[in-house]
Tab-separated table of C-alpha atoms and ligand atoms in Angstrom:
chain	number	residue	atom	x	y	z
S	236	MET	CA	152.536	-12.927	28.296
S	237	SER	CA	153.168	-16.248	26.638
S	238	ASN	CA	155.675	-18.876	27.604
S	239	LEU	CA	158.074	-19.563	24.805
S	240	THR	CA	161.123	-21.562	23.877
S	241	ILE	CA	163.629	-20.368	21.317
S	242	ALA	CA	165.381	-23.424	19.882
S	243	HIS	CA	168.368	-24.151	17.621
S	244	ALA	CA	169.939	-20.707	18.062
S	245	LEU	CA	173.526	-19.562	18.123
S	246	ILE	CA	173.358	-17.848	21.518
S	247	ILE	CA	175.635	-14.958	22.478
S	248	PRO	CA	174.918	-14.614	26.202
S	249	MET	CA	177.326	-11.654	26.831
S	250	VAL	CA	178.191	-13.186	30.218
S	251	GLU	CA	181.697	-14.526	29.623
S	252	SER	CA	184.092	-13.104	27.068
S	253	ARG	CA	183.471	-14.482	23.565
S	254	GLN	CA	181.204	-17.279	24.826
S	255	THR	CA	178.684	-18.807	22.432
S	256	ILE	CA	176.206	-21.659	22.938
S	257	ASP	CA	174.454	-23.686	20.251
S	258	GLY	CA	171.243	-24.190	22.103
S	259	TYR	CA	167.946	-22.913	23.398
S	260	VAL	CA	166.409	-20.413	25.811
S	261	ARG	CA	163.167	-20.905	27.681
S	262	VAL	CA	161.111	-17.883	28.717
S	263	ARG	CA	158.552	-18.144	31.493
S	264	GLU	CA	156.393	-15.234	32.690
S	265	GLY	CA	158.664	-12.760	30.931
S	266	ARG	CA	161.788	-14.103	32.575
S	267	ILE	CA	164.667	-16.193	31.215
S	268	ALA	CA	164.010	-19.556	32.873
S	269	GLU	CA	166.612	-21.779	31.228
S	270	VAL	CA	169.607	-21.494	28.922
S	271	GLY	CA	170.816	-24.807	27.559
S	272	ALA	CA	173.063	-26.401	24.955
S	273	GLY	CA	171.668	-28.632	22.201
S	274	SER	CA	167.988	-29.248	21.628
S	275	PRO	CA	165.432	-28.509	24.348
S	276	PRO	CA	164.510	-31.743	26.196
S	277	GLY	CA	160.803	-31.204	25.494
S	278	PHE	CA	158.076	-28.626	25.144
S	279	GLU	CA	155.148	-27.688	27.347
S	280	PRO	CA	151.643	-27.769	25.975
S	281	GLY	CA	150.573	-24.354	24.734
S	282	GLU	CA	153.998	-22.764	24.737
S	283	GLU	CA	155.200	-20.833	21.701
S	284	ILE	CA	158.173	-22.413	19.949
S	285	VAL	CA	160.510	-20.301	17.859
S	286	ASP	CA	162.849	-22.185	15.526
S	287	ALA	CA	165.958	-20.017	15.438
S	288	ALA	CA	168.100	-22.058	13.044
S	289	GLY	CA	170.429	-19.692	11.175
S	290	ARG	CA	169.848	-16.969	13.746
S	291	VAL	CA	171.947	-15.407	16.476
S	292	LEU	CA	170.071	-15.027	19.755
S	293	MET	CA	171.515	-12.176	21.770
S	294	PRO	CA	170.472	-9.631	24.394
S	295	GLY	CA	168.465	-6.777	22.928
S	296	LEU	CA	170.525	-3.675	22.192
S	297	ILE	CA	170.392	-0.780	24.632
S	298	ASN	CA	170.338	2.761	23.290
S	299	ALA	CA	171.679	4.656	26.294
S	300	HIS	CA	171.238	8.165	24.919
S	301	THR	CA	168.818	9.626	22.423
S	302	HIS	CA	166.162	12.264	21.835
S	303	LEU	CA	163.446	10.301	20.049
S	304	TYR	CA	161.287	13.226	18.803
S	305	GLN	CA	164.284	14.415	16.760
S	306	VAL	CA	163.475	11.877	14.039
S	307	LEU	CA	161.191	14.688	12.813
S	308	LEU	CA	164.340	16.823	12.435
S	309	ARG	CA	166.486	14.397	10.436
S	310	ALA	CA	168.774	16.256	8.049
S	311	VAL	CA	167.211	19.650	8.759
S	312	TRP	CA	170.282	21.470	10.065
S	313	GLU	CA	173.354	20.068	8.361
S	314	ASP	CA	177.012	21.024	8.374
S	315	LEU	CA	176.832	22.947	11.648
S	316	GLU	CA	179.086	22.651	14.681
S	317	LEU	CA	177.611	22.007	18.109
S	318	MET	CA	176.858	25.580	19.253
S	319	PRO	CA	175.132	26.949	16.112
S	320	TRP	CA	173.352	23.595	15.780
S	321	LEU	CA	172.228	23.692	19.432
S	322	LYS	CA	170.906	27.216	18.946
S	323	ARG	CA	168.488	25.825	16.381
S	324	ILE	CA	167.612	22.712	18.390
S	325	TYR	CA	166.895	24.785	21.517
S	326	GLY	CA	165.124	27.475	19.473
S	327	THR	CA	162.682	24.878	18.166
S	328	ALA	CA	161.250	24.691	21.709
S	329	GLN	CA	159.306	27.855	20.825
S	330	VAL	CA	157.169	25.927	18.340
S	331	LEU	CA	157.279	22.318	19.566
S	332	ARG	CA	153.878	21.012	20.643
S	333	PRO	CA	153.031	17.848	22.624
S	334	GLU	CA	151.688	16.213	19.443
S	335	HIS	CA	155.090	16.621	17.765
S	336	PHE	CA	156.720	14.818	20.690
S	337	TYR	CA	154.147	12.029	20.552
S	338	ALA	CA	154.352	11.412	16.805
S	339	GLY	CA	158.139	11.762	16.689
S	340	THR	CA	158.715	9.531	19.694
S	341	GLN	CA	156.396	6.906	18.230
S	342	LEU	CA	158.336	6.873	14.950
S	343	GLY	CA	161.655	6.788	16.826
S	344	CYS	CA	160.467	3.807	18.880
S	345	VAL	CA	159.434	1.884	15.773
S	346	GLU	CA	162.839	2.563	14.235
S	347	ALA	CA	164.438	1.340	17.476
S	348	ILE	CA	162.419	-1.897	17.530
S	349	ARG	CA	163.143	-2.565	13.871
S	350	SER	CA	166.863	-2.245	14.546
S	351	GLY	CA	166.985	-4.588	17.528
S	352	VAL	CA	166.822	-2.092	20.379
S	353	THR	CA	164.928	-3.326	23.438
S	354	THR	CA	165.762	-0.520	25.911
S	355	VAL	CA	165.911	3.145	25.070
S	356	CYS	CA	166.954	6.053	27.264
S	357	GLU	CA	165.236	9.259	26.244
S	358	HIS	CA	167.229	12.257	27.444
S	359	ASN	CA	164.485	14.877	27.516
S	360	PHE	CA	165.519	18.528	27.636
S	361	LEU	CA	162.945	20.684	25.826
S	362	ASN	CA	159.806	21.250	27.854
S	363	PRO	CA	157.877	24.286	26.601
S	364	SER	CA	154.858	22.734	28.349
S	365	PRO	CA	154.540	19.876	30.882
S	366	GLU	CA	152.495	17.875	28.353
S	367	CYS	CA	155.565	17.466	26.131
S	368	ALA	CA	157.154	15.115	28.659
S	369	PHE	CA	153.876	13.294	29.301
S	370	GLU	CA	153.303	12.701	25.587
S	371	THR	CA	156.838	11.424	25.124
S	372	VAL	CA	156.417	8.913	27.949
S	373	ARG	CA	153.010	7.877	26.609
S	374	ALA	CA	154.496	7.113	23.180
S	375	MET	CA	157.383	5.175	24.739
S	376	GLN	CA	154.988	3.100	26.840
S	377	ASN	CA	152.736	2.394	23.853
S	378	SER	CA	155.753	1.005	22.007
S	379	SER	CA	156.282	-1.626	24.771
S	380	LEU	CA	160.022	-0.929	24.743
S	381	ARG	CA	161.828	-0.910	28.068
S	382	SER	CA	162.101	2.806	28.655
S	383	VAL	CA	164.196	5.190	30.689
S	384	PHE	CA	162.922	8.753	30.712
S	385	ALA	CA	165.605	11.209	31.804
S	386	ARG	CA	163.750	14.434	32.438
S	387	THR	CA	166.547	17.012	32.587
S	388	ILE	CA	166.515	20.715	33.442
S	389	MET	CA	167.813	23.985	31.984
S	390	ASP	CA	167.611	27.150	34.089
S	391	THR	CA	169.899	29.571	32.271
S	392	GLY	CA	171.807	30.094	29.006
S	393	GLU	CA	171.821	32.671	26.226
S	394	ILE	CA	170.680	30.260	23.537
S	395	VAL	CA	167.916	28.650	25.636
S	396	PRO	CA	164.516	30.215	24.861
S	397	ASP	CA	162.564	31.433	27.891
S	398	CYS	CA	159.731	28.984	27.180
S	399	THR	CA	161.921	26.017	28.120
S	400	LYS	CA	163.918	27.620	30.966
S	401	GLU	CA	162.574	26.610	34.336
S	402	THR	CA	163.111	27.694	37.906
S	403	LEU	CA	164.299	24.834	40.057
S	404	ALA	CA	161.072	24.789	42.056
S	405	GLN	CA	159.040	24.625	38.845
S	406	ALA	CA	161.187	21.855	37.343
S	407	PHE	CA	161.195	19.734	40.492
S	408	ARG	CA	157.420	20.094	40.831
S	409	ARG	CA	156.886	19.016	37.221
S	410	ILE	CA	159.201	16.025	37.653
S	411	GLU	CA	157.358	15.042	40.823
S	412	GLU	CA	154.104	15.228	38.852
S	413	ILE	CA	155.389	12.911	36.157
S	414	LEU	CA	156.732	10.442	38.728
S	415	ALA	CA	153.397	10.465	40.576
S	416	ALA	CA	151.495	9.886	37.327
S	417	HIS	CA	153.452	6.702	36.585
S	418	PRO	CA	153.286	4.506	39.681
S	419	ASN	CA	153.433	1.278	37.666
S	420	ARG	CA	156.986	1.231	36.438
S	421	ALA	CA	157.576	-2.359	35.415
S	422	LYS	CA	159.259	-1.303	32.162
S	423	LEU	CA	159.670	2.405	32.836
S	424	THR	CA	162.278	4.137	34.975
S	425	PHE	CA	163.120	7.787	35.434
S	426	MET	CA	166.210	9.908	35.704
S	427	THR	CA	166.803	13.632	35.983
S	428	GLY	CA	169.847	15.862	35.551
S	429	PRO	CA	171.356	19.097	34.342
S	430	ASN	CA	171.002	19.095	30.540
S	431	THR	CA	174.356	20.459	29.340
S	432	PRO	CA	176.316	21.870	32.276
S	433	PRO	CA	177.419	24.587	32.618
S	434	ILE	CA	176.171	26.279	29.442
S	435	ASN	CA	172.518	25.982	30.404
S	436	THR	CA	172.621	25.286	34.127
S	437	THR	CA	173.341	27.488	37.149
S	438	THR	CA	175.545	26.273	39.993
S	439	ALA	CA	172.409	26.443	42.179
S	440	LEU	CA	170.826	23.816	39.917
S	441	LEU	CA	173.902	21.618	40.161
S	442	GLN	CA	173.882	21.891	43.946
S	443	GLU	CA	170.204	20.957	44.212
S	444	VAL	CA	169.762	18.338	41.481
S	445	ARG	CA	171.901	15.686	43.198
S	446	ARG	CA	169.881	16.089	46.425
S	447	PHE	CA	166.634	15.911	44.436
S	448	ALA	CA	167.742	12.798	42.504
S	449	ASP	CA	168.807	11.031	45.714
S	450	ASP	CA	165.580	11.995	47.413
S	451	LYS	CA	163.579	10.421	44.561
S	452	THR	CA	166.045	7.510	44.176
S	453	ILE	CA	166.535	8.246	40.505
S	454	GLY	CA	169.741	8.569	38.483
S	455	ILE	CA	171.285	11.500	36.643
S	456	SER	CA	171.788	11.911	32.897
S	457	ALA	CA	173.740	14.850	31.446
S	458	HIS	CA	175.480	15.936	28.248
S	459	VAL	CA	179.114	16.230	29.334
S	460	ALA	CA	182.112	17.796	27.537
S	461	GLU	CA	180.651	17.247	24.093
S	462	SER	CA	182.639	20.035	22.421
S	463	ARG	CA	185.712	22.099	23.179
S	464	SER	CA	183.509	25.164	23.605
S	465	VAL	CA	181.866	23.651	26.716
S	466	VAL	CA	185.280	22.991	28.260
S	467	GLU	CA	186.310	26.582	27.433
S	468	CYS	CA	183.233	27.823	29.272
S	469	VAL	CA	184.196	25.844	32.399
S	470	ARG	CA	187.767	27.194	32.245
S	471	GLN	CA	186.760	30.808	31.754
S	472	HIS	CA	183.846	31.037	34.134
S	473	HIS	CA	184.496	28.399	36.762
S	474	GLY	CA	188.279	28.072	36.961
S	475	LYS	CA	188.297	24.294	36.382
S	476	ASN	CA	190.214	22.319	33.786
S	477	GLY	CA	187.323	20.206	32.572
S	478	VAL	CA	183.600	19.549	32.877
S	479	VAL	CA	183.920	16.303	34.857
S	480	GLU	CA	186.270	18.018	37.337
S	481	PHE	CA	183.800	20.910	37.575
S	482	LEU	CA	180.821	18.600	38.172
S	483	ARG	CA	182.601	16.636	40.867
S	484	GLN	CA	182.212	19.439	43.446
S	485	PHE	CA	178.426	19.038	43.132
S	486	GLY	CA	178.426	15.253	43.476
S	487	ILE	CA	177.105	14.823	39.939
S	488	PRO	CA	179.508	12.017	38.899
S	489	ALA	CA	178.252	8.901	40.728
S	490	ARG	CA	177.318	5.270	40.305
S	491	ASN	CA	173.817	6.199	39.090
S	492	SER	CA	174.997	8.882	36.651
S	493	ILE	CA	175.390	8.585	32.896
S	494	PHE	CA	177.464	11.184	31.064
S	495	ALA	CA	176.618	11.382	27.375
S	496	HIS	CA	179.532	12.081	25.010
S	497	SER	CA	182.441	12.791	27.420
S	498	VAL	CA	184.539	13.651	24.357
S	499	HIS	CA	186.828	16.301	25.846
S	500	VAL	CA	187.824	14.686	29.132
S	501	SER	CA	191.400	14.341	30.356
S	502	LYS	CA	193.067	11.171	31.636
S	503	ASP	CA	192.622	12.507	35.182
S	504	GLU	CA	188.943	13.060	34.526
S	505	VAL	CA	188.609	9.480	33.234
S	506	SER	CA	190.009	8.494	36.654
S	507	ILE	CA	187.246	10.542	38.321
S	508	LEU	CA	184.678	8.662	36.230
S	509	LYS	CA	186.202	5.376	37.369
S	510	GLU	CA	186.476	6.354	41.067
S	511	THR	CA	182.896	7.575	41.214
S	512	GLY	CA	181.459	4.681	39.172
S	513	THR	CA	180.039	7.074	36.569
S	514	SER	CA	179.020	5.555	33.224
S	515	VAL	CA	179.550	7.127	29.819
S	516	SER	CA	177.253	6.953	26.822
S	517	HIS	CA	179.518	6.995	23.779
S	518	ASN	CA	177.715	8.436	20.738
S	519	PRO	CA	180.256	8.170	17.925
S	520	VAL	CA	178.012	8.859	14.924
S	521	SER	CA	176.643	12.047	16.468
S	522	ASN	CA	180.148	13.137	17.529
S	523	MET	CA	181.414	12.649	13.984
S	524	MET	CA	178.405	14.382	12.407
S	525	LEU	CA	178.842	17.504	14.544
S	526	GLY	CA	182.625	17.428	14.297
S	527	ASP	CA	182.883	17.245	18.109
S	528	GLY	CA	185.985	15.079	18.353
S	529	VAL	CA	186.803	11.538	19.481
S	530	ALA	CA	185.921	10.357	22.991
S	531	PRO	CA	188.817	8.650	24.820
S	532	VAL	CA	186.964	5.340	24.861
S	533	VAL	CA	190.115	3.205	24.826
S	534	GLU	CA	191.415	5.022	27.907
S	535	MET	CA	188.018	4.659	29.575
S	536	LEU	CA	188.001	0.904	28.945
S	537	ARG	CA	191.636	0.639	30.065
S	538	GLN	CA	190.771	2.301	33.385
S	539	GLY	CA	187.597	0.203	33.793
S	540	VAL	CA	184.968	2.895	33.227
S	541	ASN	CA	181.600	1.475	32.199
S	542	VAL	CA	180.866	2.608	28.631
S	543	ALA	CA	177.452	2.337	26.960
S	544	LEU	CA	176.465	3.226	23.399
S	545	GLY	CA	173.939	5.770	22.203
S	546	THR	CA	172.728	6.986	18.863
S	547	ASP	CA	171.893	10.477	20.158
S	548	GLY	CA	168.967	12.169	18.448
S	549	ALA	CA	168.361	11.777	14.711
S	550	ALA	CA	169.023	15.512	14.261
S	551	SER	CA	172.723	14.744	14.790
S	552	ASN	CA	172.827	11.071	13.775
S	553	HIS	CA	170.144	10.770	11.086
S	554	SER	CA	169.098	7.360	12.413
S	555	GLN	CA	168.317	5.386	15.553
S	556	ASP	CA	170.287	2.374	14.330
S	557	LEU	CA	172.656	0.916	16.936
S	558	PHE	CA	174.222	-1.502	14.417
S	559	ASP	CA	175.533	1.573	12.583
S	560	THR	CA	176.703	2.962	15.892
S	561	MET	CA	178.533	-0.247	16.877
S	562	LYS	CA	180.459	-0.270	13.614
S	563	ALA	CA	181.256	3.442	13.922
S	564	ALA	CA	182.436	2.956	17.527
S	565	SER	CA	184.859	0.266	16.406
S	566	LEU	CA	186.203	2.043	13.312
S	567	LEU	CA	186.528	5.461	14.924
S	568	GLN	CA	188.900	4.232	17.650
S	569	LYS	CA	190.964	2.223	15.139
S	570	VAL	CA	191.537	5.216	12.872
S	571	HIS	CA	191.966	7.677	15.719
S	572	HIS	CA	194.728	5.598	17.326
S	573	GLN	CA	196.011	4.377	13.962
S	574	ASP	CA	195.977	0.932	15.560
S	575	ALA	CA	193.683	-1.742	14.108
S	576	GLY	CA	193.741	-3.783	17.316
S	577	VAL	CA	192.999	-0.990	19.767
S	578	ILE	CA	189.389	-2.019	20.379
S	579	LYS	CA	187.856	-5.498	20.137
S	580	PRO	CA	184.424	-6.298	18.678
S	581	TYR	CA	183.429	-7.998	21.948
S	582	ASP	CA	184.138	-4.737	23.832
S	583	VAL	CA	181.827	-2.907	21.438
S	584	LEU	CA	179.107	-5.551	21.851
S	585	ARG	CA	179.415	-5.206	25.619
S	586	MET	CA	178.873	-1.457	25.339
S	587	ALA	CA	175.700	-2.010	23.298
S	588	THR	CA	174.272	-4.568	25.757
S	589	ILE	CA	175.392	-5.046	29.377
S	590	GLY	CA	177.309	-1.727	29.346
S	591	GLY	CA	174.052	0.067	28.577
S	592	ALA	CA	172.148	-1.924	31.193
S	593	LYS	CA	174.696	-1.008	33.885
S	594	ALA	CA	174.680	2.642	32.867
S	595	LEU	CA	170.910	2.826	33.238
S	596	GLY	CA	170.691	0.918	36.538
S	597	LEU	CA	169.226	-2.135	34.793
S	598	SER	CA	172.065	-4.657	35.080
S	599	SER	CA	169.971	-7.023	37.210
S	600	VAL	CA	167.121	-6.757	34.694
S	601	CYS	CA	168.609	-7.044	31.189
S	602	GLY	CA	171.775	-6.753	29.096
S	603	THR	CA	172.781	-10.453	29.159
S	604	ILE	CA	171.124	-13.811	28.562
S	605	GLU	CA	171.122	-15.265	32.073
S	606	VAL	CA	168.557	-17.225	34.058
S	607	GLY	CA	166.531	-14.854	36.217
S	608	LYS	CA	166.824	-11.787	33.993
S	609	ARG	CA	163.864	-10.404	32.087
S	610	ALA	CA	163.651	-11.748	28.542
S	611	ASP	CA	164.835	-8.812	26.414
S	612	LEU	CA	166.101	-10.728	23.391
S	613	ILE	CA	166.678	-10.354	19.667
S	614	LEU	CA	167.133	-12.824	16.841
S	615	VAL	CA	169.524	-11.742	14.088
S	616	ASP	CA	169.470	-13.533	10.727
S	617	ILE	CA	173.023	-14.523	9.842
S	618	ASP	CA	172.027	-16.671	6.842
S	619	THR	CA	172.252	-13.584	4.660
S	620	ILE	CA	174.733	-12.778	1.882
S	621	HIS	CA	176.601	-10.089	3.818
S	622	ASN	CA	176.871	-12.233	6.985
S	623	GLN	CA	178.152	-15.441	5.339
S	624	PRO	CA	180.365	-17.288	5.835
S	625	VAL	CA	180.744	-16.869	9.582
S	626	ASN	CA	184.338	-16.827	10.807
S	627	ASP	CA	184.131	-14.581	13.869
S	628	ILE	CA	180.566	-14.016	14.992
S	629	PHE	CA	181.471	-11.141	17.349
S	630	SER	CA	183.304	-9.192	14.662
S	631	GLN	CA	180.541	-9.974	12.193
S	632	ILE	CA	177.715	-8.747	14.428
S	633	VAL	CA	179.625	-5.472	14.873
S	634	HIS	CA	180.999	-5.048	11.352
S	635	CYS	CA	178.740	-7.048	8.965
S	636	ALA	CA	175.253	-7.294	10.436
S	637	LYS	CA	172.634	-4.682	9.617
S	638	ALA	CA	169.579	-3.486	11.478
S	639	SER	CA	167.456	-5.127	8.783
S	640	ASP	CA	168.874	-8.546	9.784
S	641	VAL	CA	166.973	-8.330	13.089
S	642	GLN	CA	164.047	-10.707	12.657
S	643	THR	CA	162.478	-10.939	16.100
S	644	VAL	CA	162.438	-8.579	19.064
S	645	ILE	CA	161.250	-9.656	22.509
S	646	VAL	CA	160.922	-7.294	25.489
S	647	ASP	CA	159.994	-8.611	28.922
S	648	GLY	CA	158.973	-11.897	27.280
S	649	GLU	CA	156.603	-10.145	24.902
S	650	VAL	CA	157.198	-10.443	21.162
S	651	LEU	CA	157.228	-6.899	19.684
S	652	MET	CA	158.408	-7.931	16.217
S	653	LYS	CA	158.289	-11.345	14.569
S	654	ASP	CA	159.821	-12.054	11.155
S	655	ARG	CA	160.127	-8.264	10.773
S	656	ALA	CA	156.390	-7.678	11.291
S	657	LEU	CA	155.444	-5.507	14.259
S	658	ALA	CA	153.139	-7.315	16.652
S	659	HIS	CA	151.293	-4.347	18.210
S	660	LEU	CA	152.014	-1.150	16.354
S	661	ASP	CA	150.528	-0.200	13.021
S	662	GLU	CA	153.620	0.924	11.164
S	663	LYS	CA	151.712	2.669	8.360
S	664	ARG	CA	149.713	4.700	10.864
S	665	VAL	CA	152.860	5.643	12.805
S	666	VAL	CA	154.530	6.898	9.607
S	667	ALA	CA	151.399	8.780	8.505
S	668	GLU	CA	151.112	10.517	11.881
S	669	ALA	CA	154.812	11.404	11.832
S	670	LYS	CA	154.417	12.982	8.370
S	671	ILE	CA	151.535	15.143	9.589
S	672	ALA	CA	153.488	16.227	12.687
S	673	HIS	CA	156.573	16.900	10.582
S	674	ARG	CA	154.704	19.106	8.105
S	675	ASP	CA	153.175	21.120	10.915
S	676	LEU	CA	156.488	21.440	12.779
S	677	MET	CA	158.381	22.575	9.682
S	678	GLU	CA	155.790	25.278	8.992
S	679	ARG	CA	156.234	26.550	12.527
S	680	VAL	CA	160.056	26.311	12.356
S	681	ALA	CA	159.980	28.463	9.183
S	682	SER	CA	158.640	31.343	11.309
S	683	LEU	CA	161.711	31.271	13.578
S	684	SER	CA	164.944	33.165	13.048
S	685	PHE	CA	168.133	31.704	14.495
D	1485	ZN	ZN1	172.088	14.208	23.286
């Protein structure tokens, strides 16, 4: 891990609202050691110096909810609503092999790095064999991204194939095995959770999973109220008005919980999210693609709920690009409320950085540029046609900048991409392996009937 100084940057620290600094950041032993205005007073012998003139230096983006292997399933099932789409996604468990997870996750991680993501939360829910989870984690670790692996559980549900339904005892044992196999967790943390309650989880699971998570001191990740049909299920079968209200009796909403989507939640349920300290991963591109609806993000922000941003899997987003997602998050609320000022670019940037860090229990580690935090940083080229001239850098990062403007990506002080060249991974090999896995997976999928 080299010591480095990034000089002459336009720094967006994401600490105080709309603050920028023309200055430098020093990184020592993977940690942010100094943030200063102007030129650095001097350099140490042997340190790496990055001239960041014409670049924005900001915290790396945090993708708080995705399913990385799904890059192999981009644009396979189009024009379907959530339930018929899910039937196909779940059904694929019958043919998914560990090597598909490895190759897909690897490709997804490269796409993440190349679009300025430094932390990714993989919400894992298909486990036809224990090796599928192990191979996913192995690919995430090889990418050197900061990784959160949320190993969730399904124990019931008509559309869930038997091969990926688990008894609680089985699921807990497998999660314990994966925790035990990864004692060194400098850049890797774990979560668990019910995948999509209540359509694929029993109440017994919901009762036990909170105890299990607390026992292992890990957080909970769940798909919550993504479509109206899930809310209907709660009303018909459980006599509650909404999914958040339903989950509250099991202690699932909590400070270490992240609820992906939360599209169909009432004002009262937003209050439950606030009271319990639950975070939301807002996934606007995926919600639009599946026709789910519009999450009440403005109400969440108004009540002080912590909101993060996620791409969701490429099967319902097509990409892993958080720049796309930031712009979509901004525009969707404006059109939904028919109010151009209803959400500010800085709020969206917060969601993609410190909001994500808080949601994943990493707020003391990353999400801002502050002395003492780990150096998870990106440099964005703003000397490009579509970014010039600069009038409002916050609006322009959200609405003008593109993933391809990200020049340099640093995680934990380690440079993963420099001048758009990957430092460790062989991009051509990753793409070749993904093509092989994709061909094999598609042949197997062709044998399934949905
Ligand atoms: Zn998801």
